[in-house]
XYZ file of C-alpha atoms in Angstrom:
396
model
C 0.001 -0.001 0.000
C 1.320 3.415 -0.946
C 1.891 6.087 1.706
C -0.684 8.370 0.070
C -3.309 5.639 0.496
C -2.393 5.255 4.153
C -2.836 8.948 4.782
C -6.344 8.836 3.313
C -7.472 5.853 5.387
C -9.552 6.587 8.466
C -7.668 5.955 11.712
C -9.482 3.205 13.621
C -9.848 3.920 17.348
C -10.575 1.308 20.016
C -12.109 2.918 23.130
C -11.506 1.082 26.421
C -13.380 2.462 29.455
C -15.635 0.875 32.056
C -18.028 3.857 32.004
C -20.738 3.612 29.354
C -21.095 7.391 29.515
C -17.383 7.906 28.862
C -17.374 5.395 26.011
C -20.238 7.329 24.447
C -18.653 10.751 24.966
C -15.254 9.685 23.631
C -16.992 8.008 20.710
C -18.744 11.270 19.817
C -15.435 13.146 19.926
C -13.853 10.559 17.614
C -16.820 10.533 15.223
C -16.732 14.322 14.942
C -13.016 14.452 14.089
C -11.822 14.246 10.473
C -9.934 11.077 9.644
C -10.982 9.194 12.790
C -13.519 6.399 13.185
C -14.601 4.316 16.175
C -13.498 0.749 15.500
C -15.092 -0.691 18.650
C -15.494 -0.177 22.388
C -14.569 -2.363 25.359
C -15.404 -2.096 29.057
C -12.034 -3.358 30.323
C -8.608 -4.515 29.226
C -9.560 -8.171 28.964
C -12.325 -7.482 26.453
C -10.052 -5.099 24.567
C -7.436 -7.824 24.058
C -10.133 -10.188 22.823
C -11.298 -7.634 20.249
C -7.891 -6.860 18.721
C -7.924 -9.690 16.173
C -11.281 -8.679 14.732
C -11.009 -4.914 15.078
C -7.325 -4.339 14.205
C -7.299 -0.763 15.514
C -4.678 1.837 14.672
C -4.762 3.330 18.165
C -6.290 2.649 21.598
C -7.784 5.100 24.112
C -7.294 3.479 27.506
C -8.916 4.162 30.883
C -6.883 3.180 33.946
C -9.449 2.276 36.588
C -11.439 -0.700 35.284
C -12.626 -4.049 36.706
C -11.090 -7.449 35.812
C -8.167 -5.959 33.890
C -7.270 -2.320 34.516
C -5.154 -0.059 32.346
C -1.814 -0.911 33.929
C -2.523 -4.643 33.629
C -3.536 -4.175 29.998
C -0.287 -2.341 29.238
C 1.733 -5.121 30.908
C -0.060 -7.745 28.823
C 0.375 -5.633 25.691
C 4.107 -5.442 26.340
C 4.370 -9.180 27.022
C 2.571 -9.991 23.774
C 4.720 -7.465 21.848
C 1.666 -5.577 20.632
C 2.805 -2.286 19.119
C -0.547 -0.546 18.645
C -0.130 2.915 20.230
C -2.051 3.684 23.428
C -3.280 7.045 24.712
C -4.091 6.940 28.436
C -7.251 8.851 29.360
C -8.257 8.615 32.985
C -9.279 10.685 35.966
C -6.640 8.920 38.070
C -4.004 10.609 35.940
C -4.971 13.985 37.401
C -4.146 12.919 40.965
C -1.777 10.077 40.201
C 0.990 11.487 38.024
C 3.237 8.614 39.105
C 0.746 6.076 37.745
C 0.685 7.988 34.473
C 4.480 7.845 34.238
C 4.292 4.107 34.953
C 2.053 3.863 31.903
C 4.660 5.620 29.750
C 7.352 3.293 31.092
C 5.147 0.341 30.080
C 4.888 1.675 26.530
C 1.899 4.035 26.434
C 2.489 6.743 23.836
C 0.991 9.700 25.690
C -1.768 10.750 28.073
C -4.717 13.109 28.392
C -6.285 13.943 31.757
C -10.017 13.633 32.268
C -11.296 16.923 33.668
C -12.612 16.854 37.224
C -16.295 17.364 37.908
C -19.057 16.526 35.476
C -17.643 14.356 32.693
C -20.277 15.341 30.152
C -19.729 19.048 30.828
C -15.938 19.060 30.864
C -14.613 16.358 28.528
C -14.875 18.817 25.643
C -12.052 20.820 27.225
C -9.565 18.084 26.342
C -11.220 16.990 23.092
C -8.830 18.944 20.862
C -5.749 17.467 22.526
C -7.200 13.954 22.408
C -7.973 14.305 18.709
C -4.470 15.680 18.055
C -2.895 12.666 19.744
C -5.178 10.151 18.010
C -4.484 11.627 14.585
C -0.727 11.921 15.109
C 0.030 8.551 16.719
C -2.597 6.738 14.639
C -1.227 8.084 11.368
C 2.306 7.089 12.316
C 1.148 3.561 13.132
C -0.683 3.299 9.788
C 2.463 4.319 7.953
C 4.514 1.853 9.977
C 2.117 -0.963 9.066
C 2.292 -0.015 5.407
C 6.085 0.176 5.275
C 6.903 -3.277 6.651
C 5.639 -6.803 6.258
C 7.571 -8.000 9.292
C 5.135 -6.597 11.864
C 3.378 -9.053 14.121
C -0.094 -9.729 12.609
C -3.102 -8.772 14.703
C -4.486 -12.301 14.324
C -1.777 -13.633 16.637
C -2.779 -11.376 19.551
C -5.779 -13.406 20.648
C -3.981 -16.702 20.073
C -1.265 -15.690 22.538
C -3.610 -14.163 25.084
C -4.378 -16.578 27.931
C -7.343 -14.705 29.494
C -5.606 -14.835 32.929
C -5.028 -11.227 33.898
C -2.480 -10.642 36.594
C -2.385 -8.769 36.249
C 12.361 30.641 47.388
C 13.804 33.156 45.258
C 11.896 35.697 43.087
C 13.258 36.053 39.551
C 14.273 39.452 38.285
C 11.137 40.942 36.695
C 13.266 42.796 34.173
C 15.057 39.606 33.119
C 11.793 37.670 32.784
C 9.930 40.390 30.879
C 12.912 40.898 28.585
C 13.088 37.196 27.819
C 9.381 36.786 27.146
C 9.127 39.846 24.944
C 12.329 39.137 23.027
C 11.005 35.792 21.842
C 7.961 37.322 20.187
C 9.253 39.922 17.712
C 10.603 38.525 14.457
C 10.416 39.339 10.803
C 8.681 37.192 8.202
C 10.119 33.753 7.532
C 12.459 33.366 4.575
C 11.938 30.747 1.883
C 11.964 27.134 3.041
C 15.301 26.272 4.584
C 16.885 29.635 3.675
C 19.404 30.674 6.289
C 19.234 34.133 7.877
C 22.544 35.869 8.521
C 24.493 34.952 11.633
C 25.855 37.817 13.721
C 28.934 35.842 14.746
C 30.569 32.450 14.318
C 29.555 29.621 16.696
C 31.676 29.629 19.843
C 32.401 27.292 22.706
C 29.355 25.219 23.638
C 28.201 26.026 27.183
C 24.526 24.952 27.339
C 22.027 22.740 25.494
C 18.342 23.707 25.245
C 15.567 21.419 23.983
C 11.979 22.248 23.011
C 9.540 19.377 22.406
C 5.820 18.605 22.507
C 3.606 15.870 20.994
C 5.582 12.635 20.943
C 8.019 14.057 23.461
C 7.673 11.762 26.482
C 8.898 8.654 24.696
C 11.308 10.574 22.452
C 13.081 12.030 25.482
C 13.203 8.603 27.104
C 15.008 7.276 24.032
C 17.451 10.184 23.796
C 18.244 10.598 27.485
C 19.003 6.906 27.978
C 21.915 7.224 25.531
C 23.481 10.488 26.672
C 27.168 10.591 27.596
C 27.473 10.499 31.421
C 30.384 12.935 31.029
C 28.545 15.409 28.792
C 30.266 18.728 29.564
C 27.167 20.935 29.173
C 23.964 21.256 31.222
C 20.639 20.668 29.474
C 17.413 22.649 29.909
C 14.155 21.307 28.489
C 10.646 22.498 27.737
C 8.264 19.556 27.277
C 4.648 20.653 26.932
C 2.925 18.907 29.844
C 0.166 19.819 32.334
C 0.959 21.131 35.829
C 1.545 18.365 38.352
C 3.129 15.902 35.939
C 6.609 17.275 35.246
C 7.936 16.329 38.698
C 7.134 12.645 38.161
C 8.150 12.887 34.496
C 11.590 14.142 35.509
C 11.856 11.361 38.100
C 10.984 8.732 35.487
C 13.672 10.095 33.145
C 16.170 10.194 36.007
C 15.828 6.403 36.358
C 17.107 5.757 32.831
C 19.460 8.691 32.193
C 23.135 8.671 33.252
C 22.793 12.376 34.099
C 20.706 13.860 36.922
C 17.218 14.794 35.690
C 14.993 16.986 37.854
C 12.054 19.343 37.600
C 13.386 22.903 37.560
C 12.917 24.912 40.738
C 13.498 28.617 41.299
C 17.201 29.256 41.859
C 18.407 25.827 40.677
C 21.974 25.753 39.426
C 22.243 25.034 35.712
C 25.381 22.920 35.751
C 27.106 20.069 33.874
C 25.749 16.652 34.770
C 22.211 18.025 35.281
C 19.096 18.188 33.099
C 16.335 20.576 34.190
C 12.749 19.994 32.979
C 10.473 23.048 32.930
C 7.536 22.851 35.333
C 4.104 22.307 33.812
C 2.303 25.654 33.727
C 5.504 27.686 34.346
C 8.073 29.241 32.016
C 11.735 28.343 32.457
C 14.453 30.948 31.828
C 18.156 31.027 32.602
C 20.373 33.803 33.898
C 24.176 33.977 33.965
C 25.579 35.138 37.301
C 29.226 35.687 38.298
C 29.278 32.394 40.201
C 27.168 30.307 37.835
C 23.986 29.966 35.781
C 20.664 30.101 37.614
C 17.211 28.818 36.600
C 14.219 31.092 37.082
C 10.568 30.047 37.119
C 8.080 32.519 35.633
C 4.293 32.970 35.656
C 4.447 35.315 32.668
C 1.616 34.899 30.124
C 1.719 31.963 27.700
C 3.930 32.419 24.646
C 3.078 30.787 21.311
C 0.031 29.384 23.127
C 2.092 27.551 25.732
C 3.409 27.805 29.270
C 6.049 26.498 29.532
C 7.095 27.759 26.122
C 10.105 26.673 24.132
C 10.187 30.160 22.598
C 10.658 31.687 26.050
C 13.428 29.246 26.963
C 15.277 29.645 23.653
C 15.008 33.448 23.837
C 16.463 33.364 27.345
C 19.359 31.200 26.175
C 19.943 33.547 23.218
C 20.029 36.546 25.556
C 22.447 34.959 28.006
C 24.675 32.791 25.811
C 24.470 34.264 22.285
C 26.697 31.996 20.154
C 27.641 29.545 22.880
C 24.566 27.289 22.928
C 23.067 24.293 21.153
C 19.341 24.652 20.491
C 17.306 21.556 19.601
C 13.683 21.540 18.444
C 11.921 18.196 18.303
C 8.561 16.591 17.558
C 5.503 18.699 18.275
C 2.331 20.302 16.955
C 2.354 24.005 16.102
C 5.275 26.420 16.041
C 6.428 26.946 19.638
C 10.186 27.410 19.719
C 10.663 28.002 15.994
C 11.044 31.786 16.128
C 13.404 31.841 19.098
C 15.450 28.927 17.743
C 15.924 31.012 14.606
C 17.021 33.919 16.774
C 19.442 31.579 18.563
C 20.888 30.648 15.166
C 21.188 34.323 14.226
C 23.126 34.945 17.442
C 25.658 32.371 16.209
C 24.612 29.295 18.177
C 24.377 25.823 16.722
C 20.869 24.458 16.086
C 19.328 21.057 15.352
C 15.838 20.016 14.259
C 14.359 16.536 14.421
C 13.725 15.174 10.940
C 10.286 14.581 9.479
C 10.581 10.798 9.186
C 11.138 10.246 12.906
C 8.828 12.954 14.314
C 5.370 12.008 15.585
C 4.320 15.502 14.470
C 6.638 17.438 12.165
C 5.219 20.810 13.151
C 7.603 22.693 15.437
C 10.755 21.463 13.651
C 9.201 22.116 10.241
C 8.435 25.754 11.034
C 11.921 26.252 12.462
C 13.452 24.728 9.325
C 11.306 26.880 7.048
C 12.402 29.986 8.973
C 16.012 29.000 8.345
C 16.779 28.422 12.007
C 17.896 24.783 11.704
C 21.524 23.997 10.833
C 21.098 20.224 10.766
C 18.163 17.805 10.728
C 18.681 14.656 12.792
C 16.626 11.491 13.249
C 15.407 10.501 16.704
C 17.582 7.385 16.676
C 20.695 9.504 16.050
C 19.826 12.438 18.311
C 21.699 11.255 21.411
C 24.890 10.452 19.503
C 24.801 13.852 17.779
C 24.307 15.631 21.129
C 27.205 13.664 22.581
C 29.371 14.516 19.562
C 28.586 18.250 19.717
C 29.142 18.248 23.474
C 32.615 16.720 23.168
C 33.860 18.560 20.084
C 32.793 22.093 21.034
C 33.376 22.052 24.796
């Protein structure tokens, strides 16, 4: 099957939730979205596994709290059976149980959306756009993967292997913050695709690495961080679009697999070699050079490029403080957050990298940055860690 045919196929969604009301509401969201269709519904993980052979979905929406086989148990069984159908976790427990949500990512879930608190019927619409974005992005990638290889495990073997036995404080300088936020928002029109704007100076010694990432980010960062050089000479600062309350556990989950220290950024944290700081959900992250070191600041300034934290704000801060002595990296994500300020970082003389289209769940943020001329080199996800390690060693 050609790729163009795959793109035109509806993405088949299997909805797994023990609430009949939620199954109905999610089904209506799916039915209303272009390119999505409800393949089937199941009231728990056990029934979902039984339906896979017949339904052959492209993506699964998974509740966590269910009888007989809950979401965690389903993900364990999915992993054991080597099922690669992507899973989006959608559950109210995720709002209070960020650690459980991170466990789901560690077990292979692709991403998560939180059910709003209160009346489900009144509030589910508030996350509908994000749910649809995830279903379209991950589902499309899975369709293309199925079409590009004949070696994938056929869906018909899922049920045969399934046994039906489920076991399953400092205050940041207001001038510094306002300068950073405003400086990331004023740019001229983008040049022709891939055209490079002029650099003010040649790239210098590499002192800091900044990463902006969104849709597809949780698992992409897990892959990259696991392969980083434990002696990487530069600190890393990261904006991953994620709701408040989840970045602390997300950083902890990354810290388990990364040879460097990974932590959620706090006001006044030292930005130092051997450490990766993850921006807090709902807060901007900026950096400031001081005589005795580099300090992280947390800001409640308004959203930038529709986001808080914003990659544009972080990159603009790095451009202000480090000019040509940084490495800016923009990775998978919907929209354009980070593209303008990455281009500014390039103009200041810093080195810049964009994730390539083939490996990105959503080639949005890196595409816009490339089209603005802000990307020096496009790199696949599988090569990203080795390229970071190489830059870190060669330009230290």
